[in-house]
CSV table of C-alpha atoms and ligand atoms in Angstrom, one decimal:
chain,number,residue,atom,x,y,z
A,1,MET,CA,6.5,-14.9,15.6
A,2,LEU,CA,8.7,-16.9,13.2
A,3,PHE,CA,9.1,-20.5,14.2
A,4,LYS,CA,11.9,-22.7,12.8
A,5,LEU,CA,10.9,-26.2,11.6
A,6,LYS,CA,13.2,-29.1,11.7
A,7,ASP,CA,13.7,-29.0,7.9
A,8,GLY,CA,15.0,-25.4,8.2
A,9,ARG,CA,11.9,-23.6,7.0
A,10,GLU,CA,10.5,-20.8,9.0
A,11,ILE,CA,6.8,-20.5,9.4
A,12,PRO,CA,4.9,-17.6,10.9
A,13,VAL,CA,3.1,-18.5,14.1
A,14,GLU,CA,0.3,-16.1,14.9
A,15,LEU,CA,0.3,-14.4,18.3
A,16,TYR,CA,-3.5,-14.0,18.2
A,17,LYS,CA,-6.6,-16.2,18.2
A,18,THR,CA,-9.6,-15.8,16.0
A,19,ARG,CA,-12.9,-15.3,17.9
A,20,VAL,CA,-15.2,-13.8,15.2
A,21,VAL,CA,-15.3,-15.2,11.7
A,22,GLN,CA,-16.9,-14.4,8.3
A,23,LYS,CA,-17.9,-17.1,5.9
A,24,ILE,CA,-16.4,-17.0,2.4
A,25,ASN,CA,-17.2,-18.9,-0.7
A,26,LEU,CA,-15.4,-20.2,-3.7
A,27,ILE,CA,-17.5,-20.1,-6.8
A,28,PRO,CA,-16.4,-22.3,-9.8
A,29,ALA,CA,-14.0,-21.0,-12.5
A,30,ARG,CA,-16.9,-20.7,-15.1
A,31,ALA,CA,-18.8,-18.4,-12.7
A,32,ARG,CA,-15.5,-16.5,-12.0
A,33,LEU,CA,-15.0,-15.9,-15.7
A,34,LYS,CA,-18.5,-14.5,-16.0
A,35,ALA,CA,-17.8,-12.2,-13.0
A,36,ILE,CA,-14.5,-10.9,-14.3
A,37,GLU,CA,-16.0,-10.3,-17.7
A,38,GLU,CA,-18.8,-8.3,-16.1
A,39,ALA,CA,-16.2,-6.4,-14.1
A,40,GLY,CA,-14.4,-5.4,-17.3
A,41,TYR,CA,-11.3,-7.4,-16.3
A,42,ASN,CA,-10.9,-5.0,-13.5
A,43,THR,CA,-10.7,-6.6,-10.0
A,44,PHE,CA,-11.9,-3.3,-8.4
A,45,GLN,CA,-15.2,-3.9,-10.1
A,46,LEU,CA,-15.8,-7.4,-8.7
A,47,LYS,CA,-18.5,-8.0,-6.0
A,48,THR,CA,-17.2,-9.7,-2.9
A,49,ARG,CA,-19.8,-12.5,-3.2
A,50,ASP,CA,-17.7,-13.6,-6.2
A,51,VAL,CA,-14.4,-13.3,-4.4
A,52,PHE,CA,-12.8,-16.2,-2.4
A,53,LEU,CA,-9.7,-14.5,-0.9
A,54,ASP,CA,-9.9,-10.8,-1.0
A,55,MET,CA,-6.3,-9.6,-1.4
A,56,LEU,CA,-7.0,-6.5,-3.3
A,57,THR,CA,-5.6,-4.4,-0.5
A,58,ASP,CA,-4.5,-4.3,3.1
A,59,SER,CA,-6.5,-1.1,3.5
A,60,GLY,CA,-9.6,-1.0,5.6
A,61,VAL,CA,-9.9,-4.8,5.7
A,62,ASN,CA,-7.7,-5.7,8.7
A,63,ALA,CA,-9.0,-7.5,11.8
A,64,MET,CA,-9.4,-5.1,14.7
A,65,SER,CA,-8.4,-6.4,18.2
A,66,ASP,CA,-10.8,-6.9,21.1
A,67,ASN,CA,-9.4,-3.8,22.7
A,68,GLN,CA,-10.0,-1.8,19.6
A,69,TRP,CA,-13.6,-2.9,19.6
A,70,ALA,CA,-13.8,-1.8,23.2
A,71,GLY,CA,-12.4,1.5,22.1
A,72,TRP,CA,-15.0,1.6,19.4
A,73,ILE,CA,-17.9,1.2,21.8
A,74,THR,CA,-16.7,3.4,24.7
A,75,THR,CA,-16.6,6.6,22.8
A,76,ASP,CA,-17.9,10.1,23.5
A,77,ASP,CA,-20.1,11.2,20.6
A,78,ALA,CA,-20.0,14.9,20.1
A,79,TYR,CA,-19.7,17.2,17.2
A,80,ALA,CA,-17.2,19.4,19.1
A,81,GLY,CA,-14.9,18.8,22.0
A,82,SER,CA,-15.3,15.0,22.3
A,83,MET,CA,-13.1,13.5,25.0
A,84,THR,CA,-12.4,10.6,22.6
A,85,PHE,CA,-10.5,13.0,20.3
A,86,TYR,CA,-8.4,14.3,23.3
A,87,GLU,CA,-7.6,10.7,24.3
A,88,PHE,CA,-6.6,10.0,20.7
A,89,ALA,CA,-4.4,13.1,20.7
A,90,ASP,CA,-2.7,11.7,23.9
A,91,ALA,CA,-2.1,8.4,22.0
A,92,VAL,CA,-0.5,10.3,19.1
A,93,LYS,CA,1.7,12.2,21.6
A,94,GLU,CA,2.6,8.9,23.4
A,95,VAL,CA,3.3,6.8,20.3
A,96,LEU,CA,4.6,9.3,17.7
A,97,GLY,CA,5.6,12.2,19.9
A,98,TYR,CA,3.5,14.9,18.1
A,99,ASN,CA,1.8,17.8,19.9
A,100,TYR,CA,-0.6,18.8,17.2
A,101,VAL,CA,-2.9,16.5,15.3
A,102,MET,CA,-6.0,16.7,13.1
A,103,ASN,CA,-8.1,13.8,11.9
A,104,VAL,CA,-9.1,13.4,8.2
A,105,HIS,CA,-11.4,10.9,6.7
A,106,GLN,CA,-8.6,8.8,5.1
A,107,GLY,CA,-5.0,9.2,3.8
A,108,ARG,CA,-5.8,10.9,0.5
A,109,ALA,CA,-7.7,13.6,2.5
A,110,ALA,CA,-4.4,14.4,4.2
A,111,GLU,CA,-2.7,14.5,0.8
A,112,HIS,CA,-5.4,16.9,-0.5
A,113,LEU,CA,-4.8,19.3,2.4
A,114,LEU,CA,-1.1,19.1,2.1
A,115,SER,CA,-1.1,19.6,-1.6
A,116,LYS,CA,-3.5,22.5,-1.4
A,117,VAL,CA,-1.5,24.3,1.2
A,118,PHE,CA,2.1,23.5,0.3
A,119,CYS,CA,2.3,23.0,-3.5
A,120,LYS,CA,4.1,25.8,-5.3
A,121,PRO,CA,3.2,27.4,-8.6
A,122,GLU,CA,5.2,25.8,-11.5
A,123,GLY,CA,6.7,23.7,-8.8
A,124,VAL,CA,7.4,20.1,-7.8
A,125,VAL,CA,6.9,17.8,-4.9
A,126,ILE,CA,9.9,15.5,-4.5
A,127,THR,CA,9.3,11.9,-3.3
A,128,ASN,CA,11.1,8.6,-3.0
A,129,TYR,CA,8.3,7.2,-5.1
A,130,HIS,CA,4.7,8.3,-5.8
A,131,PHE,CA,1.6,6.7,-4.6
A,132,THR,CA,-1.5,6.9,-6.9
A,133,THR,CA,-3.5,9.2,-4.7
A,134,THR,CA,-0.5,11.3,-3.7
A,135,ARG,CA,0.4,12.0,-7.3
A,136,ALA,CA,-3.3,12.7,-8.2
A,137,HIS,CA,-3.6,15.3,-5.4
A,138,ILE,CA,-0.4,17.0,-6.4
A,139,GLU,CA,-1.4,17.1,-10.1
A,140,VAL,CA,-5.0,18.3,-9.5
A,141,THR,CA,-3.7,21.4,-7.9
A,142,GLY,CA,-2.8,22.3,-11.5
A,143,ILE,CA,0.4,24.0,-10.3
A,144,SER,CA,2.8,21.2,-9.3
A,145,GLU,CA,4.2,18.0,-10.5
A,146,CYS,CA,5.5,14.9,-8.7
A,147,LEU,CA,9.2,14.1,-9.0
A,148,GLU,CA,10.4,10.6,-8.0
A,149,LEU,CA,14.0,10.3,-6.8
A,150,TYR,CA,14.4,6.6,-6.1
A,151,THR,CA,17.7,4.7,-6.2
A,152,ASP,CA,18.7,2.5,-9.1
A,153,GLU,CA,18.1,-0.6,-7.1
A,154,ALA,CA,14.4,0.3,-6.5
A,155,LEU,CA,13.3,-1.0,-9.9
A,156,ASN,CA,15.3,-4.2,-9.7
A,157,THR,CA,12.6,-6.7,-8.9
A,158,LYS,CA,15.1,-9.5,-8.1
A,159,SER,CA,17.3,-8.0,-5.4
A,160,THR,CA,18.6,-8.5,-2.0
A,161,HIS,CA,18.9,-4.8,-1.2
A,162,PRO,CA,17.3,-4.3,2.2
A,163,PHE,CA,16.2,-0.7,1.7
A,164,LYS,CA,14.9,-0.3,-1.9
A,165,GLY,CA,12.6,2.6,-0.6
A,166,ASN,CA,15.6,4.9,-0.1
A,167,MET,CA,15.8,8.3,-1.8
A,168,ASP,CA,18.8,8.9,-4.0
A,169,ILE,CA,20.6,11.7,-2.2
A,170,ASP,CA,22.7,12.8,-5.2
A,171,LYS,CA,19.5,13.1,-7.3
A,172,LEU,CA,17.9,15.1,-4.5
A,173,LYS,CA,20.8,17.6,-4.4
A,174,ALA,CA,20.7,17.8,-8.2
A,175,ALA,CA,16.9,18.4,-8.3
A,176,ILE,CA,17.3,21.2,-5.7
A,177,LYS,CA,19.9,22.8,-8.0
A,178,LYS,CA,17.7,22.4,-11.1
A,179,TYR,CA,14.3,23.6,-9.7
A,180,GLY,CA,15.5,25.9,-7.0
A,181,ARG,CA,14.3,25.5,-3.4
A,182,GLU,CA,11.5,28.1,-3.8
A,183,LYS,CA,9.8,25.8,-6.4
A,184,ILE,CA,9.8,22.7,-4.2
A,185,GLY,CA,6.6,22.4,-2.2
A,186,TYR,CA,7.9,19.7,0.0
A,187,VAL,CA,10.0,16.5,0.1
A,188,ARG,CA,7.9,13.4,0.8
A,189,MET,CA,9.2,10.1,2.1
A,190,GLU,CA,6.8,7.2,2.0
A,191,ALA,CA,7.4,4.4,4.5
A,192,THR,CA,7.4,0.8,3.2
A,193,THR,CA,7.1,2.3,-0.3
A,194,ASN,CA,3.8,0.9,-1.7
A,195,LEU,CA,4.3,0.9,-5.4
A,196,LEU,CA,7.9,-0.3,-5.3
A,197,GLY,CA,6.5,-3.5,-3.8
A,198,GLY,CA,6.3,-2.5,-0.1
A,199,GLN,CA,10.0,-1.7,0.2
A,200,PRO,CA,11.3,0.2,3.2
A,201,PHE,CA,13.8,3.0,3.5
A,202,SER,CA,16.6,3.0,6.1
A,203,MET,CA,16.8,5.4,9.1
A,204,GLU,CA,20.2,6.4,7.8
A,205,ASN,CA,18.7,7.5,4.4
A,206,PHE,CA,15.9,9.3,6.1
A,207,LYS,CA,18.3,11.3,8.2
A,208,GLU,CA,20.4,12.1,5.1
A,209,VAL,CA,17.2,13.4,3.4
A,210,ARG,CA,16.6,15.5,6.5
A,211,LYS,CA,20.1,17.0,6.4
A,212,VAL,CA,19.7,18.0,2.8
A,213,CYS,CA,16.2,19.5,3.5
A,214,ASP,CA,17.8,21.5,6.5
A,215,GLU,CA,20.6,22.8,4.3
A,216,ASN,CA,18.1,24.0,1.8
A,217,GLY,CA,15.2,25.2,4.0
A,218,LEU,CA,12.8,22.5,2.6
A,219,LEU,CA,9.8,21.0,4.3
A,220,LEU,CA,10.0,17.2,4.9
A,221,VAL,CA,6.8,15.2,5.0
A,222,LEU,CA,6.5,11.5,6.1
A,223,ASP,CA,3.7,9.4,4.7
A,224,GLY,CA,3.6,6.9,7.6
A,225,SER,CA,0.6,4.8,6.3
A,226,LEU,CA,2.9,1.8,6.6
A,227,ILE,CA,5.2,3.1,9.3
A,228,SER,CA,5.0,-0.1,11.5
A,229,GLU,CA,6.3,-2.3,8.7
A,230,ASN,CA,9.1,0.2,7.9
A,231,ALA,CA,10.1,0.2,11.6
A,232,TYR,CA,10.0,-3.6,11.7
A,233,PHE,CA,12.4,-3.8,8.7
A,234,ILE,CA,14.7,-1.3,10.3
A,235,TRP,CA,14.7,-3.4,13.4
A,236,LYS,CA,15.4,-6.6,11.4
A,237,ARG,CA,17.8,-5.2,8.7
A,238,GLU,CA,19.6,-2.0,9.8
A,239,LYS,CA,22.8,-2.1,11.8
A,240,GLY,CA,22.5,-0.4,15.2
A,241,TYR,CA,18.7,-1.0,15.5
A,242,GLU,CA,18.6,-4.7,16.4
A,243,ASN,CA,18.4,-4.0,20.2
A,244,LYS,CA,15.8,-1.2,19.9
A,245,THR,CA,12.1,-1.7,20.2
A,246,ILE,CA,9.6,-1.0,17.4
A,247,ALA,CA,8.2,1.7,19.6
A,248,GLN,CA,11.6,3.4,19.9
A,249,ILE,CA,12.2,3.1,16.1
A,250,ILE,CA,8.8,4.6,15.3
A,251,LYS,CA,9.4,7.5,17.7
A,252,GLU,CA,12.8,8.1,16.1
A,253,MET,CA,11.4,8.0,12.6
A,254,CYS,CA,8.7,10.5,13.7
A,255,SER,CA,11.3,12.9,15.1
A,256,ILE,CA,12.7,13.4,11.7
A,257,PRO,CA,10.0,15.1,9.4
A,258,ASP,CA,8.3,18.4,9.8
A,259,ILE,CA,4.9,16.9,9.1
A,260,PHE,CA,3.6,13.3,9.4
A,261,TYR,CA,0.4,11.9,7.9
A,262,LEU,CA,-1.1,8.5,7.5
A,263,SER,CA,-4.0,6.5,6.2
A,264,GLY,CA,-5.3,4.7,9.3
A,265,ARG,CA,-6.8,1.9,7.3
A,266,LYS,CA,-3.5,0.1,7.3
A,267,ASN,CA,-1.4,0.1,10.5
A,268,THR,CA,-4.2,1.3,12.9
A,269,CYS,CA,-6.7,-1.2,11.3
A,270,VAL,CA,-9.5,1.4,11.1
A,271,ARG,CA,-10.9,3.8,8.6
A,272,GLY,CA,-9.6,7.3,8.9
A,273,GLY,CA,-6.3,9.2,8.9
A,274,PHE,CA,-4.5,12.2,10.4
A,275,ILE,CA,-1.9,14.8,10.0
A,276,ALA,CA,0.4,15.5,12.9
A,277,THR,CA,3.4,17.8,13.6
A,278,ASN,CA,5.2,19.7,16.3
A,279,ASN,CA,5.4,22.8,14.2
A,280,LYS,CA,2.7,25.2,15.3
A,281,GLU,CA,3.0,27.5,12.3
A,282,LEU,CA,2.7,24.7,9.8
A,283,PHE,CA,-0.3,23.3,11.7
A,284,ALA,CA,-1.9,26.7,11.6
A,285,LYS,CA,-1.6,26.8,7.8
A,286,LEU,CA,-3.5,23.6,7.5
A,287,GLU,CA,-6.1,24.1,10.2
A,288,PRO,CA,-8.4,26.6,8.4
A,289,TRP,CA,-9.1,24.1,5.6
A,290,LEU,CA,-10.0,21.2,7.9
A,291,PRO,CA,-13.6,22.2,8.6
A,292,VAL,CA,-14.0,23.2,4.9
A,293,TYR,CA,-13.2,19.7,3.5
A,294,GLU,CA,-13.3,17.3,6.3
A,295,GLY,CA,-15.2,18.3,9.5
A,296,PHE,CA,-14.8,20.1,12.8
A,297,TYR,CA,-11.4,20.1,14.5
A,298,THR,CA,-12.2,17.3,16.9
A,299,TYR,CA,-13.5,14.7,14.3
A,300,GLY,CA,-12.2,15.7,10.9
A,301,GLY,CA,-14.5,13.5,8.8
A,302,MET,CA,-14.1,10.4,11.1
A,303,SER,CA,-16.7,9.0,13.4
A,304,MET,CA,-15.9,9.1,17.1
A,305,ARG,CA,-16.0,5.3,17.1
A,306,GLU,CA,-13.3,5.2,14.5
A,307,ILE,CA,-11.2,7.7,16.5
A,308,GLY,CA,-11.7,5.6,19.7
A,309,ALA,CA,-10.5,2.4,17.8
A,310,MET,CA,-7.7,4.3,16.1
A,311,ALA,CA,-6.3,5.5,19.5
A,312,VAL,CA,-6.0,1.8,20.6
A,313,GLY,CA,-4.7,0.7,17.2
A,314,LEU,CA,-1.9,3.3,17.4
A,315,LYS,CA,-0.7,1.9,20.7
A,316,GLU,CA,-0.9,-1.7,19.4
A,317,MET,CA,0.9,-1.0,16.1
A,318,VAL,CA,4.3,-0.8,18.0
A,319,ASP,CA,3.9,-4.4,19.2
A,320,PRO,CA,6.3,-6.5,17.0
A,321,SER,CA,3.6,-9.2,16.7
A,322,VAL,CA,1.3,-6.6,15.2
A,323,ALA,CA,3.9,-4.7,13.2
A,324,GLY,CA,5.3,-8.0,11.8
A,325,CYS,CA,2.2,-10.1,11.4
A,326,ALA,CA,1.7,-9.4,7.6
A,327,ILE,CA,5.5,-9.2,7.0
A,328,GLU,CA,6.1,-12.7,8.2
A,329,GLN,CA,3.3,-14.2,6.1
A,330,ILE,CA,4.6,-12.2,3.1
A,331,LYS,CA,8.1,-13.5,3.7
A,332,TYR,CA,6.8,-17.1,3.7
A,333,PHE,CA,4.8,-16.5,0.6
A,334,VAL,CA,7.5,-14.7,-1.4
A,335,GLU,CA,10.3,-17.1,-0.4
A,336,LYS,CA,8.2,-20.1,-1.5
A,337,LEU,CA,7.3,-18.6,-4.8
A,338,ASP,CA,10.9,-17.6,-5.4
A,339,SER,CA,12.1,-21.1,-4.7
A,340,LEU,CA,9.6,-22.4,-7.3
A,341,GLY,CA,11.0,-20.0,-9.9
A,342,ILE,CA,7.9,-17.8,-10.0
A,343,PRO,CA,9.0,-14.2,-10.6
A,344,VAL,CA,8.2,-12.3,-7.5
A,345,VAL,CA,9.6,-9.0,-6.0
A,346,THR,CA,12.5,-9.6,-3.6
A,347,PRO,CA,13.4,-9.0,-0.9
A,348,PRO,CA,10.0,-9.7,0.6
A,349,GLY,CA,8.4,-6.4,1.5
A,350,GLY,CA,5.5,-5.2,3.5
A,351,LEU,CA,1.8,-5.1,2.6
A,352,ALA,CA,1.8,-7.7,-0.1
A,353,CYS,CA,3.4,-10.4,-2.2
A,354,HIS,CA,4.1,-8.8,-5.6
A,355,ILE,CA,4.4,-10.8,-8.7
A,356,ASP,CA,6.7,-9.4,-11.4
A,357,ALA,CA,4.2,-9.6,-14.3
A,358,ARG,CA,6.7,-8.6,-16.9
A,359,LYS,CA,8.7,-11.7,-16.2
A,360,PHE,CA,5.6,-13.9,-15.6
A,361,VAL,CA,3.9,-13.0,-19.0
A,362,PRO,CA,6.8,-11.7,-21.1
A,363,HIS,CA,4.9,-12.3,-24.3
A,364,ILE,CA,2.3,-9.6,-23.5
A,365,LYS,CA,3.1,-6.2,-25.1
A,366,LYS,CA,3.4,-3.2,-22.8
A,367,GLU,CA,0.5,-1.5,-24.6
A,368,GLU,CA,-1.7,-4.4,-23.6
A,369,TYR,CA,-1.6,-3.9,-19.8
A,370,ILE,CA,0.6,-6.7,-18.6
A,371,SER,CA,-0.2,-6.8,-14.9
A,372,GLY,CA,-3.9,-6.0,-15.5
A,373,ALA,CA,-4.0,-9.2,-17.6
A,374,LEU,CA,-2.1,-11.3,-15.0
A,375,THR,CA,-4.3,-10.0,-12.1
A,376,ALA,CA,-7.5,-11.0,-14.0
A,377,ALA,CA,-6.0,-14.4,-14.9
A,378,LEU,CA,-5.2,-15.1,-11.2
A,379,TYR,CA,-8.8,-14.4,-10.3
A,380,ILE,CA,-10.1,-16.7,-13.0
A,381,VAL,CA,-8.0,-19.6,-11.8
A,382,SER,CA,-8.3,-19.1,-8.0
A,383,GLY,CA,-11.0,-16.7,-7.0
A,384,VAL,CA,-8.2,-14.6,-5.4
A,385,ARG,CA,-8.7,-10.9,-5.9
A,386,ALA,CA,-5.3,-9.2,-6.3
A,387,MET,CA,-4.7,-5.6,-7.6
A,388,GLU,CA,-3.1,-4.4,-10.8
A,389,ARG,CA,-0.2,-2.1,-9.9
A,390,GLY,CA,1.2,-1.2,-13.3
A,391,THR,CA,0.3,0.9,-16.3
A,392,ILE,CA,-3.4,0.9,-15.7
A,393,SER,CA,-2.7,2.4,-12.3
A,394,MET,CA,-0.9,5.3,-14.0
A,395,ASP,CA,-3.1,7.9,-15.7
A,396,ARG,CA,-2.2,9.1,-19.1
A,397,ALA,CA,-0.1,12.3,-19.6
A,398,LYS,CA,-1.9,15.6,-20.2
A,399,ASP,CA,-1.6,15.1,-24.0
A,400,GLY,CA,-3.2,11.6,-23.8
A,401,THR,CA,-0.1,9.5,-24.4
A,402,GLU,CA,0.2,6.4,-22.3
A,403,LEU,CA,2.6,6.6,-19.4
A,404,TYR,CA,4.1,3.2,-18.9
A,405,ALA,CA,4.7,2.1,-15.3
A,406,ASP,CA,8.2,1.5,-14.1
A,407,LEU,CA,7.1,-1.8,-12.7
A,408,GLU,CA,4.2,-4.1,-13.8
A,409,LEU,CA,3.1,-5.8,-10.5
A,410,THR,CA,0.3,-8.0,-9.5
A,411,ARG,CA,-0.1,-7.2,-5.9
A,412,ILE,CA,-1.5,-9.9,-3.6
A,413,ALA,CA,-2.1,-8.0,-0.4
A,414,ILE,CA,-2.0,-9.5,3.0
A,415,PRO,CA,-4.6,-7.9,5.3
A,416,ARG,CA,-3.5,-8.0,9.0
A,417,ARG,CA,-4.7,-11.0,11.1
A,418,VAL,CA,-7.2,-12.1,8.4
A,419,TYR,CA,-5.8,-15.0,6.4
A,420,SER,CA,-3.8,-18.1,7.3
A,421,ILE,CA,-0.9,-20.0,5.8
A,422,SER,CA,-3.3,-22.6,4.3
A,423,HIS,CA,-4.8,-19.8,2.3
A,424,ILE,CA,-1.4,-18.8,1.1
A,425,GLU,CA,-0.5,-22.4,0.2
A,426,TYR,CA,-3.7,-22.5,-1.9
A,427,ILE,CA,-2.6,-19.4,-3.8
A,428,ILE,CA,0.9,-20.8,-4.4
A,429,GLU,CA,-0.6,-23.9,-5.9
A,430,ARG,CA,-2.8,-21.9,-8.2
A,431,LEU,CA,0.0,-19.6,-9.2
A,432,GLN,CA,2.1,-22.6,-10.1
A,433,TRP,CA,-0.6,-23.9,-12.4
A,434,LEU,CA,-1.0,-20.4,-13.9
A,435,TYR,CA,2.7,-20.1,-14.5
A,436,GLU,CA,2.7,-23.4,-16.3
A,437,HIS,CA,-0.2,-22.2,-18.5
A,438,ARG,CA,1.0,-18.6,-18.8
A,439,ASP,CA,1.0,-18.7,-22.6
A,440,LEU,CA,-2.8,-18.7,-22.5
A,441,ILE,CA,-2.9,-15.3,-20.9
A,442,LYS,CA,-3.0,-12.5,-23.5
A,443,GLY,CA,-3.4,-8.7,-23.1
A,444,LEU,CA,-6.3,-6.3,-22.4
A,445,LYS,CA,-7.8,-3.3,-24.1
A,446,PHE,CA,-9.8,-0.5,-22.6
A,447,ILE,CA,-13.5,-0.3,-23.5
A,448,PHE,CA,-14.2,2.5,-20.9
A,449,GLU,CA,-11.4,4.8,-19.6
A,450,PRO,CA,-12.0,7.5,-17.0
A,451,PRO,CA,-9.6,10.5,-17.0
A,452,VAL,CA,-8.3,10.3,-13.4
A,453,LEU,CA,-7.4,7.3,-11.3
A,454,ARG,CA,-8.7,5.2,-14.2
A,455,PHE,CA,-7.8,1.9,-12.4
A,456,PHE,CA,-10.9,2.3,-10.1
A,457,LEU,CA,-13.7,2.5,-12.7
A,458,GLY,CA,-12.0,1.5,-16.0
A,459,LYS,CA,-13.4,-1.4,-18.0
A,460,LEU,CA,-11.3,-3.6,-20.2
A,461,ALA,CA,-11.8,-6.6,-22.5
A,462,ALA,CA,-9.6,-9.7,-23.1
A,463,ILE,CA,-7.8,-9.7,-26.4
A,464,ASP,CA,-8.7,-12.9,-28.4
A,465,ASN,CA,-11.1,-13.9,-25.7
A,466,TRP,CA,-8.2,-15.5,-23.7
A,467,GLY,CA,-10.3,-15.7,-20.5
A,468,GLU,CA,-12.5,-18.4,-22.1
A,469,LYS,CA,-9.5,-20.4,-23.3
A,470,LEU,CA,-7.8,-20.2,-19.8
A,471,THR,CA,-11.1,-21.3,-18.1
A,472,ILE,CA,-11.4,-24.4,-20.5
A,473,ALA,CA,-7.8,-25.4,-19.7
A,474,PHE,CA,-8.4,-25.0,-16.0
A,475,GLU,CA,-11.7,-27.0,-16.1
A,476,LYS,CA,-9.8,-29.8,-18.0
A,477,ASP,CA,-7.4,-30.2,-15.1
A,478,PHE,CA,-9.6,-29.5,-12.1
A,479,GLY,CA,-13.2,-30.2,-13.2
A,480,THR,CA,-16.1,-27.8,-13.1
A,481,ASP,CA,-16.5,-27.5,-9.3
A,482,TRP,CA,-13.3,-25.6,-8.5
B,501,LIG,N1,-0.3,6.6,1.1
B,501,LIG,C1,0.0,5.3,1.0
B,501,LIG,C2,1.4,4.9,1.2
B,501,LIG,C3,-1.0,4.4,0.7
B,501,LIG,O1,-0.7,3.1,0.6
B,501,LIG,C4,-2.4,4.9,0.6
B,501,LIG,C5,-3.4,3.9,0.3
B,501,LIG,C6,-2.6,6.2,0.8
B,501,LIG,C7,-1.6,7.1,1.0
B,501,LIG,C8,-4.0,6.8,0.6
B,501,LIG,O2,-4.7,6.4,1.8
B,501,LIG,O3,-6.6,5.0,0.9
B,501,LIG,O4,-6.7,6.0,3.2
B,501,LIG,O5,-6.9,7.4,1.2
B,501,LIG,N2,-3.2,2.7,-0.1
B,501,LIG,C9,-4.3,1.8,-0.4
B,501,LIG,C10,-3.8,0.6,-1.0
B,501,LIG,C11,-5.5,2.4,-1.1
B,501,LIG,O6,-4.5,-0.3,-1.4
B,501,LIG,O7,-2.5,0.4,-1.1
B,501,LIG,P1,-6.3,6.2,1.7
């Protein structure tokens, strides 16, 4: 709930109370420098004992509700035919409107099955924008590529456009002409488009995509991992939806694609995922592969406890205070940084506050991993673990040349119901200091580079030992305890 203060500022007031807590520690800058050096300047490689605020991701780190814990405990453990699965399937029907559903162990497992079954030889999958795991699964089929048809506004980091996740309809029509519909495995729309900075698409755009798919006999898939946030933005930003409920908007969104999938680790606040549809034939194409890669039909690689908690999480994610809880904190975070002149992606999106690293450290060359360097620097000066979402998160082309990311972002994710405004204020202070000392940040170079999804395991080093120089400057201002 947004609460207006006398001075005109809006602050998020949480509609929940915290009843279980976990202690966290802030180790001093010198220890953080050692930790990030050992981690190869890759925040994925840090250990949580060295992390103060873990904002790497909003995935799998959200706070479950009391009712989800109740759902977790009161489950029916069975390899086959568990009633918990059928209760979950009822929740999918109630909230999303789908008759057929299969669980998978997480979102990328859904992407694996979809790519395996629907990618076409010498073909393409068309999307508003790729996600790392989506692209990897399309490409590892060895037969298809991922084609992104975003609008011009999508890459404008300083924008007021409400729906930067839209697909460009003219480009879609042109791509269908160019490739021919028989080469297009499917068209994929990603809700609250992650790598564009958590930017939503509009219902209007989604319906236009559907229309073009219908005219050309193409399969339309919705990645709904962040569907609640997209629905929340439609409610807040799209004309004609202001008087609808989030539940109605989600149902309407789900009535559009042929196939829906999600990573449950985000909106439903529990590990797992699923694929759902109302098309029996499509479901039958996917079904045989489920027990091969995931598990039996009534658990699909998830534990019954997770499925029980997910059923509750699904029903709760349509509550505006749940769908909007991270969005309102992000809005506060982004607007404050923007007012301080720190380059941040606007308008505020879902999932995270995204720093525009190209503008923050314009002196770093694109070959030297701009957002990787900024993300490591933020950790050194704050203990905040963010995520590089730039060129390191892209894998090289088949011939080994570097594929430079469209955007170089440092993503400071906001897990749902976990952190408070005082934590965000702390980060803002540290980011301000870092911005004033940005010249001290230099680039990175790879010392170990895996071939696929290199951002997970890759190790890098600081060019000119800049981490040391940044730490000395920080200690000079704040002492050796912080
Ligand atoms: N689709 C989207 C839009 C995602 O954001 C993610 C994961 C996936 C699919 C894959 O799901 O992790 O359950 O296998 N996003 C996480 C993140 C990893 O940090 O943004 P998964």
